[in-house]
């Protein structure tokens, strides 16, 4: 093949490869940019396009799965924040977000669960007239007291009574004034009492009489009360009890539940209470008053614990400087006597070792040759000198800046560094062994070497306690250590570990910087080596002395700064005290005021919605009018098993953005098998999200249609969705829209009137 042909083929291959890979790479990069901006739904669209272009790319598959989860989780989180507001509009908007989350990720079980919760909440809010519902655990204490039979006297006028008589007579008199009947326990003993009840309510009159007569009363029905002696046995026999489960949100361990449970038993003398660790719950069975008091205590205690971000800065600087300059002369001189040979006699000494013989000549001089000695018979070894010129300058800086998030009261540990092995030994005593008749000998003791590991570096143990004023008390153990050298111990090189440790308790303000421990060590070493006296002579000393000057600076600084990132959510209700009766009789009474003559206790009757308004009163506002939702065709005949599509059309819509709704039908006659886009919300070009959830057991179909974010609303009339229905059995069923939560792009509600459709399924 010619070179030109080969180049053309290679170019064609590169172009084909580029054409096949470029679209997927471009979409993937766009998805990454959208993900960085936390626009998860847009990122999911780009990732899905990239995966469609390259289905075998594992990275694309992982990105699609992760982004589908993140996009659905973001919708659920947004819906939960709206649900927490508690009003009808917010909950309806939250329902749309939950439906969108389930449409993005059908496997998101939390979204499905929140849809059911939102639907039930919407029904309760509509039943309550749109008023916000009390959150779990904060319902009024009076509602707890109304769980047993509620006393409804015929007369609610204030009671004015002054009499001295038998207790039975007094109870019966008060009951007759209120139109009630009194029953007495067989053990109730007559007791003469005196009562003076000026302008009090029925409950106050009964309580005062019961206190005077050593008795207690309880409602049996709305018009009957029961009176019995006030003792432990009778109260246990007659007092009503309720069971309630408290799910704690902020306890972390079973020990937390046990601590709360012990406090409730001690404070309220609860007898029947059970701790459920698997559900993080406490179940209480007792009187309504004790359960109400327990609820107040649990609500006050079960708060999110404070959290502290602890910033620790460890600064360590080591500086070593050495200057060694000068001439170090020798410190010794050796003089050796070596006489000439003609002055020495022929003498020698021989030594024999293991059969070998060596001869050593010892220098000797006879006395008659002493006058002949001279300087030639002596030798001297002069000392040497070493010239030194050395300069060493080393600096070591260690900066550690860890951050630790700690929950109030918990201990956090941080280890930054190495684990250094340290040898440890265990010795075993020697064993005596006999060796013939010469005696005994010992076997050498055995050494069993083991190793333990020690954390070397920055070691931090901190336990915070956050105060209500956001001050932080800290118990700290901070250790900064390092290996500075090694030492031979028993033939093993053991590390030498330097240690700087701070252990203290301090209290700091939020964000206050504090130096917990600082250590500055400055060492100066000066040494002079040379001949004595010469080190004092100027200039000459540099030829006969060696001077060494060494400095060591070691500085360690530990700085700590606490930042409170979360505090318990305490409100005025948690700080309010609660009336709980006496030690033996726990009561939680509603705080009521004494009625005034002629007006106390008079019920307030709301005006009838159909009654004419009083003269001069403003007329009620007419309900807002809006679009219309209708089924086409409005009447339809089907045979069993037949499938058809019913159009849900919208007329006169204004700025419609999203429209969740519930369609009701007879599940014995019909089934809704699919919901399709009708094109109205699309506007011809925009893709829309359609959610469909079927509940055949109740004959309900949840349908939601929503335009893309930032796409605005649409106006006019058209087909919203197409509902595919299947005839099941002979009969007649209506398609009825039970609930509509239409919104504009600003999440403001839109009003729609609805029309029904009738579907008749004939016999085959």
XYZ file of C-alpha atoms in Angstrom:
764
model
C 0.000 0.000 0.000
C 1.274 3.439 -0.863
C 2.141 5.826 1.952
C -0.539 8.252 0.807
C -3.154 5.504 0.946
C -1.989 4.410 4.403
C -2.190 7.965 5.680
C -5.679 8.371 4.264
C -6.820 5.130 5.897
C -5.339 6.157 9.252
C -7.010 9.555 8.994
C -10.342 7.909 8.211
C -9.953 5.618 11.236
C -9.195 8.568 13.515
C -12.192 10.452 12.177
C -14.450 7.453 12.757
C -13.123 7.003 16.282
C -13.548 10.704 17.002
C -17.040 10.703 15.580
C -17.987 7.761 17.777
C -16.444 9.050 21.047
C -16.837 12.810 20.858
C -20.601 12.972 21.532
C -20.411 10.790 24.646
C -17.366 12.631 26.005
C -19.037 15.978 25.394
C -22.237 14.920 27.144
C -20.271 13.459 30.048
C -18.330 16.705 30.533
C -21.570 18.687 30.424
C -22.953 16.350 33.077
C -19.911 16.945 35.261
C -20.386 20.705 34.991
C -24.055 20.419 35.919
C -23.174 18.149 38.833
C -20.654 20.697 40.123
C -23.481 23.275 40.102
C -25.722 20.772 41.960
C -28.147 20.721 39.041
C -28.622 16.988 39.408
C -31.505 16.527 37.007
C -29.649 18.258 34.164
C -26.543 16.222 34.992
C -28.633 13.035 34.867
C -29.918 13.938 31.394
C -26.366 14.440 30.065
C -25.068 11.268 31.716
C -27.917 9.249 30.236
C -27.145 10.642 26.779
C -23.467 9.758 27.228
C -24.402 6.223 28.293
C -26.743 5.862 25.342
C -23.875 6.779 22.999
C -21.510 4.348 24.764
C -23.590 1.656 26.520
C -20.569 -0.398 27.634
C -18.798 2.412 29.482
C -18.705 1.425 33.153
C -17.901 4.972 34.297
C -21.004 6.298 32.568
C -23.147 3.609 34.198
C -21.846 4.513 37.655
C -22.435 8.224 37.036
C -26.000 7.628 35.859
C -26.830 5.481 38.879
C -25.277 7.929 41.324
C -26.914 10.961 39.739
C -30.321 9.283 39.635
C -30.037 8.714 43.369
C -28.817 12.282 44.069
C -31.533 13.896 41.922
C -34.293 11.894 43.615
C -32.826 12.541 47.069
C -32.729 16.298 46.352
C -36.413 16.268 45.419
C -37.292 14.292 48.560
C -35.278 16.658 50.750
C -37.003 19.691 49.211
C -40.392 18.059 49.742
C -39.581 17.261 53.374
C -38.691 20.897 54.041
C -42.019 21.953 52.575
C -43.840 19.276 54.599
C -42.317 20.675 57.767
C -44.106 24.014 57.199
C -47.397 22.244 57.896
C -49.794 24.319 55.792
C -51.940 22.886 53.011
C -50.232 24.672 50.115
C -46.758 23.577 51.240
C -47.819 19.947 51.661
C -49.458 19.903 48.229
C -46.302 21.336 46.680
C -44.252 18.758 48.586
C -46.420 16.009 47.090
C -45.349 17.124 43.614
C -41.670 16.918 44.597
C -42.123 13.432 46.053
C -43.859 12.324 42.872
C -41.042 13.816 40.828
C -38.482 11.944 42.960
C -40.264 8.649 42.382
C -40.436 9.365 38.659
C -36.658 9.938 38.590
C -35.814 6.908 40.721
C -38.628 4.340 40.957
C -36.574 2.357 43.486
C -36.627 5.230 46.014
C -38.720 3.739 48.797
C -38.587 6.927 50.872
C -40.268 8.911 48.098
C -43.100 6.380 47.930
C -43.465 6.499 51.693
C -43.526 10.298 51.721
C -46.208 10.312 48.995
C -48.516 8.274 51.213
C -47.711 10.515 54.168
C -48.383 13.658 52.131
C -51.714 12.306 50.911
C -52.849 11.482 54.427
C -51.636 14.866 55.684
C -53.538 16.676 52.937
C -56.705 14.781 53.876
C -56.262 15.681 57.557
C -55.562 19.334 56.748
C -58.671 19.577 54.608
C -60.658 17.924 57.360
C -59.275 20.482 59.807
C -60.229 23.344 57.501
C -56.673 24.007 56.349
C -55.343 24.706 59.855
C -51.808 23.409 60.568
C -51.757 20.078 62.377
C -49.868 19.702 65.671
C -46.570 17.937 65.223
C -46.198 14.483 66.793
C -45.415 14.681 70.490
C -46.677 18.270 70.922
C -50.428 17.774 70.932
C -52.321 19.665 73.609
C -52.365 18.027 77.008
C -56.097 18.578 77.240
C -56.573 16.277 74.247
C -54.897 13.519 76.224
C -57.291 14.052 79.081
C -60.243 13.774 76.721
C -59.346 10.260 75.694
C -61.339 8.763 78.634
C -65.074 9.645 78.828
C -65.559 13.393 78.656
C -67.920 15.015 81.148
C -70.608 17.118 79.451
C -72.885 18.753 82.045
C -76.297 20.021 81.058
C -75.695 23.323 82.810
C -72.420 25.189 82.465
C -73.355 28.033 84.792
C -70.894 28.822 87.608
C -71.575 27.129 90.934
C -72.122 29.133 94.114
C -72.573 26.843 97.098
C -72.034 27.050 100.851
C -73.159 24.145 103.000
C -72.194 21.811 105.822
C -73.486 18.282 105.404
C -72.619 14.703 104.651
C -70.150 14.322 101.803
C -72.669 12.264 99.806
C -75.200 15.088 100.056
C -72.636 17.667 98.955
C -71.624 15.598 95.888
C -75.243 15.007 94.953
C -76.075 18.713 95.334
C -73.233 19.762 93.049
C -74.226 17.094 90.525
C -77.852 18.249 90.483
C -76.743 21.849 89.850
C -74.928 20.643 86.743
C -77.534 18.088 85.672
C -75.344 15.038 86.453
C -75.778 11.725 88.248
C -73.469 10.524 91.041
C -72.471 6.925 91.812
C -70.618 5.998 95.025
C -68.226 3.181 95.757
C -69.611 0.735 98.367
C -66.622 1.500 100.595
C -67.214 5.260 100.543
C -67.759 6.237 104.194
C -70.059 9.154 105.098
C -68.099 12.139 106.351
C -69.496 15.468 107.448
C -67.766 18.294 105.633
C -68.127 22.043 105.192
C -67.630 23.586 101.753
C -67.792 27.136 100.472
C -67.680 27.353 96.677
C -67.997 30.947 95.432
C -68.435 31.240 91.654
C -66.415 28.159 90.566
C -66.620 25.755 87.675
C -68.022 22.248 87.980
C -64.568 20.656 87.951
C -63.291 23.002 90.634
C -66.326 22.279 92.826
C -65.899 18.507 92.501
C -62.149 18.693 93.165
C -62.630 20.826 96.286
C -65.319 18.527 97.668
C -63.200 15.433 96.920
C -60.221 16.965 98.696
C -62.319 17.742 101.742
C -63.918 14.291 101.888
C -60.708 12.289 101.203
C -62.142 10.935 97.969
C -61.594 11.155 94.222
C -64.039 11.247 91.322
C -63.968 10.238 87.677
C -66.421 10.546 84.770
C -68.101 7.285 83.786
C -70.123 8.712 80.926
C -70.809 12.221 79.722
C -73.520 12.598 82.415
C -72.404 10.289 85.267
C -69.543 10.638 87.757
C -68.201 8.032 90.168
C -66.875 8.823 93.674
C -64.573 6.473 95.619
C -62.251 6.684 98.652
C -58.865 8.174 97.817
C -56.330 5.408 98.457
C -53.826 3.466 96.391
C -55.999 0.382 96.069
C -59.077 2.261 94.860
C -57.131 4.406 92.418
C -55.494 1.304 90.977
C -58.907 -0.283 90.669
C -60.836 2.598 89.120
C -58.456 5.021 87.411
C -58.461 4.787 83.618
C -55.191 4.061 81.869
C -53.910 4.653 78.370
C -50.976 3.279 76.378
C -48.724 5.501 74.320
C -45.497 4.899 72.405
C -42.877 7.632 72.291
C -40.378 7.452 69.423
C -37.220 9.289 70.395
C -35.469 11.110 67.575
C -32.160 12.105 69.116
C -31.092 9.299 71.471
C -28.052 7.492 70.121
C -27.548 4.394 72.250
C -29.643 2.035 74.388
C -27.955 3.632 77.394
C -29.649 6.924 76.480
C -33.042 5.206 76.540
C -32.213 3.557 79.852
C -31.247 6.915 81.365
C -34.506 8.548 80.232
C -36.498 5.558 81.428
C -34.883 5.703 84.863
C -35.679 9.384 85.164
C -39.350 8.840 84.262
C -39.692 6.035 86.820
C -38.106 8.164 89.510
C -40.089 11.330 88.775
C -43.538 9.903 88.032
C -43.413 6.507 89.789
C -44.325 4.695 86.580
C -45.015 0.993 86.976
C -45.691 -0.151 83.419
C -43.037 1.205 81.081
C -40.971 -0.653 78.507
C -37.885 0.297 76.543
C -37.774 -0.843 72.876
C -34.183 -0.577 71.664
C -34.882 -1.821 68.127
C -37.303 1.049 67.478
C -35.597 3.600 69.722
C -38.885 3.970 71.562
C -40.465 3.937 75.029
C -43.924 2.478 75.680
C -45.855 3.730 78.728
C -49.128 2.443 80.148
C -50.503 4.566 82.971
C -53.105 7.189 83.778
C -53.657 9.968 81.234
C -52.151 12.496 83.650
C -48.929 10.549 84.093
C -48.649 9.900 80.369
C -49.171 13.609 79.696
C -46.463 14.527 82.217
C -44.134 11.914 80.709
C -44.766 13.383 77.271
C -43.756 16.830 78.490
C -40.545 15.451 80.022
C -39.642 13.404 76.930
C -40.294 16.357 74.622
C -38.025 18.532 76.789
C -35.241 15.942 76.897
C -35.336 14.461 73.399
C -33.440 17.264 71.702
C -30.647 17.125 69.205
C -27.338 17.262 70.990
C -24.953 20.132 70.479
C -21.983 19.648 68.170
C -18.598 21.334 68.250
C -16.020 21.753 65.500
C -12.655 21.650 67.261
C -9.762 23.256 65.386
C -6.371 22.249 66.769
C -3.122 23.788 65.527
C 0.145 22.148 66.552
C 3.262 24.112 65.588
C 6.721 22.673 66.234
C 10.021 24.240 65.152
C 13.436 22.623 65.714
C 16.631 24.569 64.918
C 20.121 23.077 65.316
C 23.245 25.111 64.596
C 26.866 23.864 64.976
C 30.103 25.760 64.313
C 33.395 23.895 64.784
C 36.497 25.963 63.835
C 40.192 25.717 64.749
C 43.228 23.450 64.871
C 43.238 20.690 67.435
C 46.847 19.690 68.275
C 47.815 16.329 69.661
C 47.773 15.945 73.391
C 50.512 13.267 73.888
C 54.221 12.751 72.824
C 56.008 9.347 73.025
C 59.773 9.044 73.804
C 61.341 5.645 72.961
C 64.805 4.364 74.113
C 66.584 2.530 71.281
C 70.314 2.061 72.043
C 72.746 1.281 69.279
C 73.606 -2.320 68.608
C 77.257 -2.062 69.627
C 76.160 -0.956 73.071
C 73.882 -3.931 73.663
C 74.988 -7.393 74.837
C 73.824 -10.482 72.926
C 70.753 -11.244 75.026
C 67.416 -12.526 73.985
C 64.372 -14.162 75.507
C 62.406 -17.007 74.028
C 58.838 -18.011 74.620
C 57.178 -21.222 73.520
C 53.465 -21.499 72.897
C 51.881 -24.776 71.692
C 55.007 -25.978 69.982
C 55.966 -22.693 68.296
C 58.879 -20.557 69.410
C 59.272 -16.777 69.139
C 62.300 -14.678 70.074
C 61.959 -11.220 71.605
C 64.977 -8.909 71.813
C 64.969 -6.631 74.854
C 67.148 -3.499 74.484
C 69.853 -3.539 77.228
C 72.920 -1.419 77.953
C 75.775 -2.423 80.257
C 76.897 -0.026 82.891
C 80.303 0.486 81.334
C 78.593 1.779 78.140
C 76.494 4.457 79.867
C 79.059 7.191 79.148
C 78.809 6.369 75.460
C 74.957 7.100 75.263
C 73.907 10.050 73.145
C 70.784 11.541 71.491
C 71.107 8.959 68.753
C 69.952 6.316 71.203
C 66.623 8.017 71.783
C 63.539 8.582 69.483
C 60.416 10.763 69.988
C 56.983 10.554 68.315
C 55.538 14.055 68.107
C 51.730 14.601 68.373
C 49.702 15.373 65.225
C 47.141 18.164 64.676
C 43.676 18.182 63.058
C 42.324 21.216 61.266
C 38.531 21.559 61.698
C 36.173 23.922 59.851
C 32.559 22.730 60.115
C 29.251 24.623 59.948
C 25.875 22.882 60.347
C 22.475 24.658 60.241
C 19.287 22.570 60.198
C 15.659 23.700 60.674
C 12.638 21.425 61.033
C 9.032 22.719 61.011
C 6.036 20.549 61.812
C 2.541 22.025 61.366
C -0.564 19.988 62.160
C -3.995 21.568 61.768
C -6.640 18.871 62.290
C -10.386 19.577 62.655
C -12.660 17.308 64.671
C -16.464 17.301 64.768
C -17.563 16.151 68.241
C -21.011 15.585 69.726
C -21.642 17.128 73.118
C -20.521 14.788 75.902
C -18.801 12.264 73.607
C -15.095 11.570 73.447
C -13.262 12.029 70.165
C -9.787 10.691 69.468
C -7.439 11.773 66.680
C -4.179 10.043 65.842
C -1.831 11.593 63.268
C 1.546 9.925 62.932
C 3.104 6.461 63.101
C 2.865 3.385 65.277
C 6.365 2.603 66.512
C 7.234 -0.934 67.694
C 8.842 -1.202 71.130
C 10.418 -4.461 72.250
C 9.474 -6.023 75.567
C 11.098 -9.150 77.068
C 10.145 -11.830 79.539
C 12.964 -13.818 81.182
C 12.816 -17.435 82.315
C 15.154 -18.634 85.130
C 18.027 -21.025 84.259
C 17.680 -24.749 84.895
C 20.381 -26.684 86.781
C 21.758 -29.796 85.013
C 24.200 -32.336 86.510
C 27.458 -33.000 84.602
C 29.118 -36.197 85.798
C 30.910 -35.891 89.139
C 32.381 -32.497 88.426
C 29.244 -30.703 89.689
C 26.397 -28.929 87.956
C 26.023 -26.237 85.329
C 23.150 -23.908 84.396
C 21.302 -23.668 81.126
C 21.256 -20.034 79.933
C 18.015 -18.171 80.749
C 15.537 -17.905 77.837
C 14.390 -14.555 76.476
C 10.921 -14.175 74.895
C 10.898 -10.913 72.924
C 7.555 -9.294 72.155
C 6.638 -5.994 70.557
C 4.144 -3.367 71.550
C 3.124 -0.484 69.300
C 2.972 3.072 70.523
C 1.290 5.976 68.711
C 3.871 8.610 67.866
C 2.846 11.930 66.371
C -0.074 14.182 67.269
C -2.523 12.407 69.583
C -5.657 14.275 70.664
C -8.434 13.118 73.014
C -11.185 15.700 73.562
C -14.519 15.624 75.402
C -16.626 18.808 75.011
C -19.566 20.047 77.038
C -21.610 22.827 75.416
C -23.368 25.255 77.769
C -26.631 27.081 76.961
C -24.724 30.353 76.447
C -22.613 28.579 73.755
C -19.538 28.406 75.968
C -17.614 25.154 75.602
C -15.930 23.265 78.429
C -13.220 20.919 77.172
C -11.389 18.043 78.782
C -8.254 17.648 76.669
C -5.407 15.193 76.396
C -2.958 16.407 73.737
C 0.318 14.671 73.122
C 2.985 15.593 70.568
C 5.719 13.001 70.318
C 8.440 11.981 67.863
C 11.292 9.515 67.529
C 14.510 11.417 68.220
C 16.975 8.531 68.152
C 17.701 4.903 68.979
C 19.473 3.136 71.800
C 20.802 -0.394 71.871
C 19.253 -2.294 74.763
C 19.956 -6.004 75.004
C 21.039 -6.145 71.373
C 17.844 -4.503 70.111
C 17.658 -0.959 68.794
C 15.003 0.708 70.934
C 13.500 4.054 69.839
C 13.965 7.145 71.969
C 10.639 9.009 71.957
C 10.383 12.660 72.920
C 7.039 13.602 74.433
C 5.162 16.825 75.075
C 1.796 16.310 76.729
C -0.946 18.650 77.894
C -3.883 17.468 80.007
C -6.318 20.008 81.378
C -9.903 21.236 81.610
C -10.767 24.644 80.200
C -13.841 26.691 79.336
C -13.839 28.782 76.173
C -16.293 30.979 74.372
C -17.531 30.064 70.919
C -14.677 30.884 68.526
C -12.231 31.889 71.269
C -8.583 31.079 70.500
C -6.564 29.629 73.350
C -2.966 28.483 73.670
C -3.216 25.269 75.640
C 0.457 24.462 75.986
C 3.690 25.983 74.798
C 7.211 24.662 75.398
C 10.317 26.622 74.448
C 13.690 24.937 74.987
C 16.944 26.775 74.225
C 20.273 24.934 74.613
C 23.717 26.485 74.046
C 26.883 24.358 74.170
C 30.414 25.764 73.860
C 33.509 23.549 74.023
C 37.262 24.301 73.598
C 39.888 21.598 72.862
C 43.632 22.445 72.756
C 46.754 23.027 74.776
C 46.314 24.728 78.124
C 47.203 28.390 78.123
C 47.265 28.834 74.379
C 43.485 29.450 74.257
C 44.106 32.781 75.997
C 46.621 34.139 73.490
C 44.997 36.251 70.791
C 45.316 34.978 67.243
C 47.729 32.220 68.378
C 44.843 30.366 69.985
C 43.397 29.518 66.565
C 46.507 27.437 65.777
C 46.551 25.489 69.031
C 42.834 25.198 69.975
C 39.589 23.938 68.441
C 36.426 25.814 69.424
C 32.947 24.281 68.972
C 29.750 26.339 69.406
C 26.333 24.593 69.194
C 22.794 25.970 69.726
C 19.520 24.024 69.817
C 16.109 25.740 69.763
C 12.990 23.634 70.184
C 9.593 25.350 70.254
C 6.161 23.701 70.467
C 2.919 25.693 70.340
C -0.574 24.157 70.701
C -3.570 26.345 69.811
C -7.197 25.242 70.096
C -10.370 26.964 68.857
C -13.904 25.568 69.425
C -16.754 26.418 67.057
C -20.309 25.489 68.054
C -22.046 24.267 64.889
C -25.305 23.035 66.430
C -27.302 23.742 69.563
C -30.337 21.954 71.051
C -33.594 23.405 69.759
C -35.018 24.630 73.062
C -38.117 26.807 72.951
C -40.318 28.554 75.505
C -42.541 25.484 75.860
C -39.565 23.430 77.031
C -38.794 26.011 79.707
C -42.368 26.156 80.976
C -43.186 24.380 84.210
C -46.060 21.905 84.411
C -48.531 21.441 87.241
C -48.516 17.743 88.213
C -50.655 17.552 91.353
C -49.436 15.887 94.519
C -46.852 13.230 95.263
C -49.393 10.417 95.439
C -51.819 11.796 92.878
C -50.200 12.993 89.648
C -52.572 15.302 87.777
C -52.140 17.448 84.702
C -54.984 19.940 84.768
C -55.785 22.488 82.080
C -55.130 26.047 83.178
C -58.587 27.617 83.293
C -59.843 30.802 84.825
C -62.821 31.087 87.110
C -65.914 32.030 85.131
C -67.714 35.288 85.651
C -71.367 35.440 86.575
C -73.703 35.073 83.634
C -71.035 34.366 80.995
C -68.704 31.618 82.187
C -69.003 28.311 80.491
C -71.341 29.619 77.797
C -70.464 27.792 74.621
C -69.584 29.776 71.555
C -71.673 28.591 68.609
C -70.121 29.354 65.237
C -72.486 30.916 62.716
C -74.025 28.590 60.180
C -72.382 28.790 56.769
C -75.827 29.206 55.220
C -77.107 31.801 57.672
C -77.382 35.388 56.450
C -74.654 37.734 57.561
C -75.525 40.325 60.222
C -76.353 43.793 59.080
C -73.282 45.847 58.384
C -70.970 42.812 58.319
C -68.715 42.449 55.254
C -69.838 39.835 52.750
C -67.621 36.762 52.479
C -65.289 36.686 49.516
C -66.532 34.631 46.590
C -64.386 31.645 45.674
C -61.934 32.315 42.902
C -62.825 30.953 39.497
C -60.287 29.286 37.225
C -59.940 26.606 34.606
C -61.923 23.438 34.082
C -60.804 19.805 34.108
C -63.039 17.367 32.246
C -62.970 13.867 30.744
C -63.630 13.332 27.047
C -65.760 11.520 26.168
C -67.988 12.175 29.174
C -69.908 8.915 28.590
C -68.492 5.636 27.299
C -69.674 2.036 26.832
C -67.177 -0.835 26.915
C -67.188 -4.594 26.834
C -65.335 -6.654 29.462
C -61.646 -6.855 28.596
C -61.779 -3.878 26.230
C -59.131 -1.160 26.568
C -59.520 2.468 25.534
C -58.087 5.910 26.234
C -60.005 8.669 27.995
C -58.618 12.182 27.526
C -58.304 14.474 30.531
C -58.615 17.942 29.023
C -57.990 21.347 30.565
C -59.827 24.484 29.577
C -58.947 28.128 30.256
C -55.697 27.341 32.066
C -53.622 30.365 33.077
C -49.864 29.986 33.750
C -50.165 26.274 34.582
C -46.847 24.703 35.643
C -47.645 21.510 37.593
C -50.875 19.667 38.327
C -50.958 16.719 40.757
C -54.410 15.154 41.062
C -56.212 12.036 42.285
C -58.715 10.188 40.072
C -61.256 7.909 41.749
C -62.994 4.946 40.088
C -64.665 1.644 40.905
C -61.891 -0.991 40.993
C -64.440 -3.782 40.511
C -65.472 -2.372 37.138
C -62.400 -0.571 35.785
C -58.631 -0.529 35.978
C -56.270 2.276 34.922
C -53.309 0.651 33.208
C -51.352 3.646 31.871
C -51.148 7.430 31.724
C -49.721 9.138 28.628
C -48.646 12.677 27.798
C -51.419 14.700 26.175
C -49.123 17.439 24.853
C -50.658 20.484 26.540
C -47.955 21.014 29.171
C -45.215 20.209 26.662
C -46.001 23.316 24.657
C -44.935 21.391 21.573
C -41.219 21.215 22.505
C -40.666 20.956 26.266
C -40.318 17.481 27.838
C -42.505 17.027 30.909
C -42.413 14.691 33.895
C -45.470 12.455 34.295
C -45.926 10.409 37.451
C -48.518 7.655 37.798
C -49.132 5.646 40.975
C -52.002 3.165 41.144
C -53.893 2.103 44.281
C -56.416 -0.484 43.011
C -57.423 -1.507 46.520
C -59.031 1.909 47.090
C -59.782 2.709 43.465
C -57.410 5.677 43.338
C -54.917 6.781 40.718
C -52.345 9.467 41.597
C -51.372 11.416 38.491
C -48.874 14.266 38.364
C -47.648 16.276 35.378
C -44.900 18.884 35.741
C -42.974 21.100 33.342
C -39.134 21.334 33.520
C -37.608 23.800 35.999
C -37.367 27.429 34.851
C -39.574 26.738 31.811
C -42.553 28.877 32.891
C -46.252 28.030 32.699
C -48.664 27.510 29.789
C -52.015 29.078 28.971
C -55.071 27.987 27.065
C -56.862 24.672 26.536
C -55.795 21.217 25.456
C -55.334 17.593 26.425
C -53.466 17.245 29.680
C -52.989 13.432 29.749
C -54.482 10.360 28.186
C -55.755 7.780 30.709
C -55.765 4.202 29.437
C -58.633 2.286 31.115
C -59.506 -1.393 30.906
C -62.986 -2.799 31.492
C -62.966 -5.618 34.047
C -66.544 -6.639 34.865
C -70.091 -5.543 34.027
C -71.198 -2.461 35.881
C -71.035 1.316 35.883
C -68.169 3.405 37.213
C -67.558 7.118 37.295
C -64.198 8.761 36.734
C -64.058 11.495 39.352
C -61.276 13.904 40.246
C -61.119 13.982 44.043
C -58.251 16.388 44.551
C -56.355 18.923 42.418
C -53.180 20.732 43.540
C -52.333 22.809 40.475
C -49.504 25.352 40.809
C -47.967 28.126 38.746
C -44.150 28.521 38.389
C -44.061 30.480 41.681
C -45.773 27.537 43.485
C -48.965 29.559 43.919
C -52.158 27.463 43.832
C -54.482 27.577 40.835
C -58.219 26.911 41.057
C -59.895 24.362 38.773
C -63.425 23.053 38.662
C -63.886 19.397 37.689
C -66.359 17.329 35.693
C -67.015 13.588 35.872
C -67.215 10.868 33.238
C -69.388 7.740 33.268
C -68.141 4.402 31.908
C -70.556 1.515 31.509
C -69.279 -2.024 31.070
C -71.885 -4.270 29.509
C -72.254 -8.030 29.567
C -70.224 -9.948 26.987
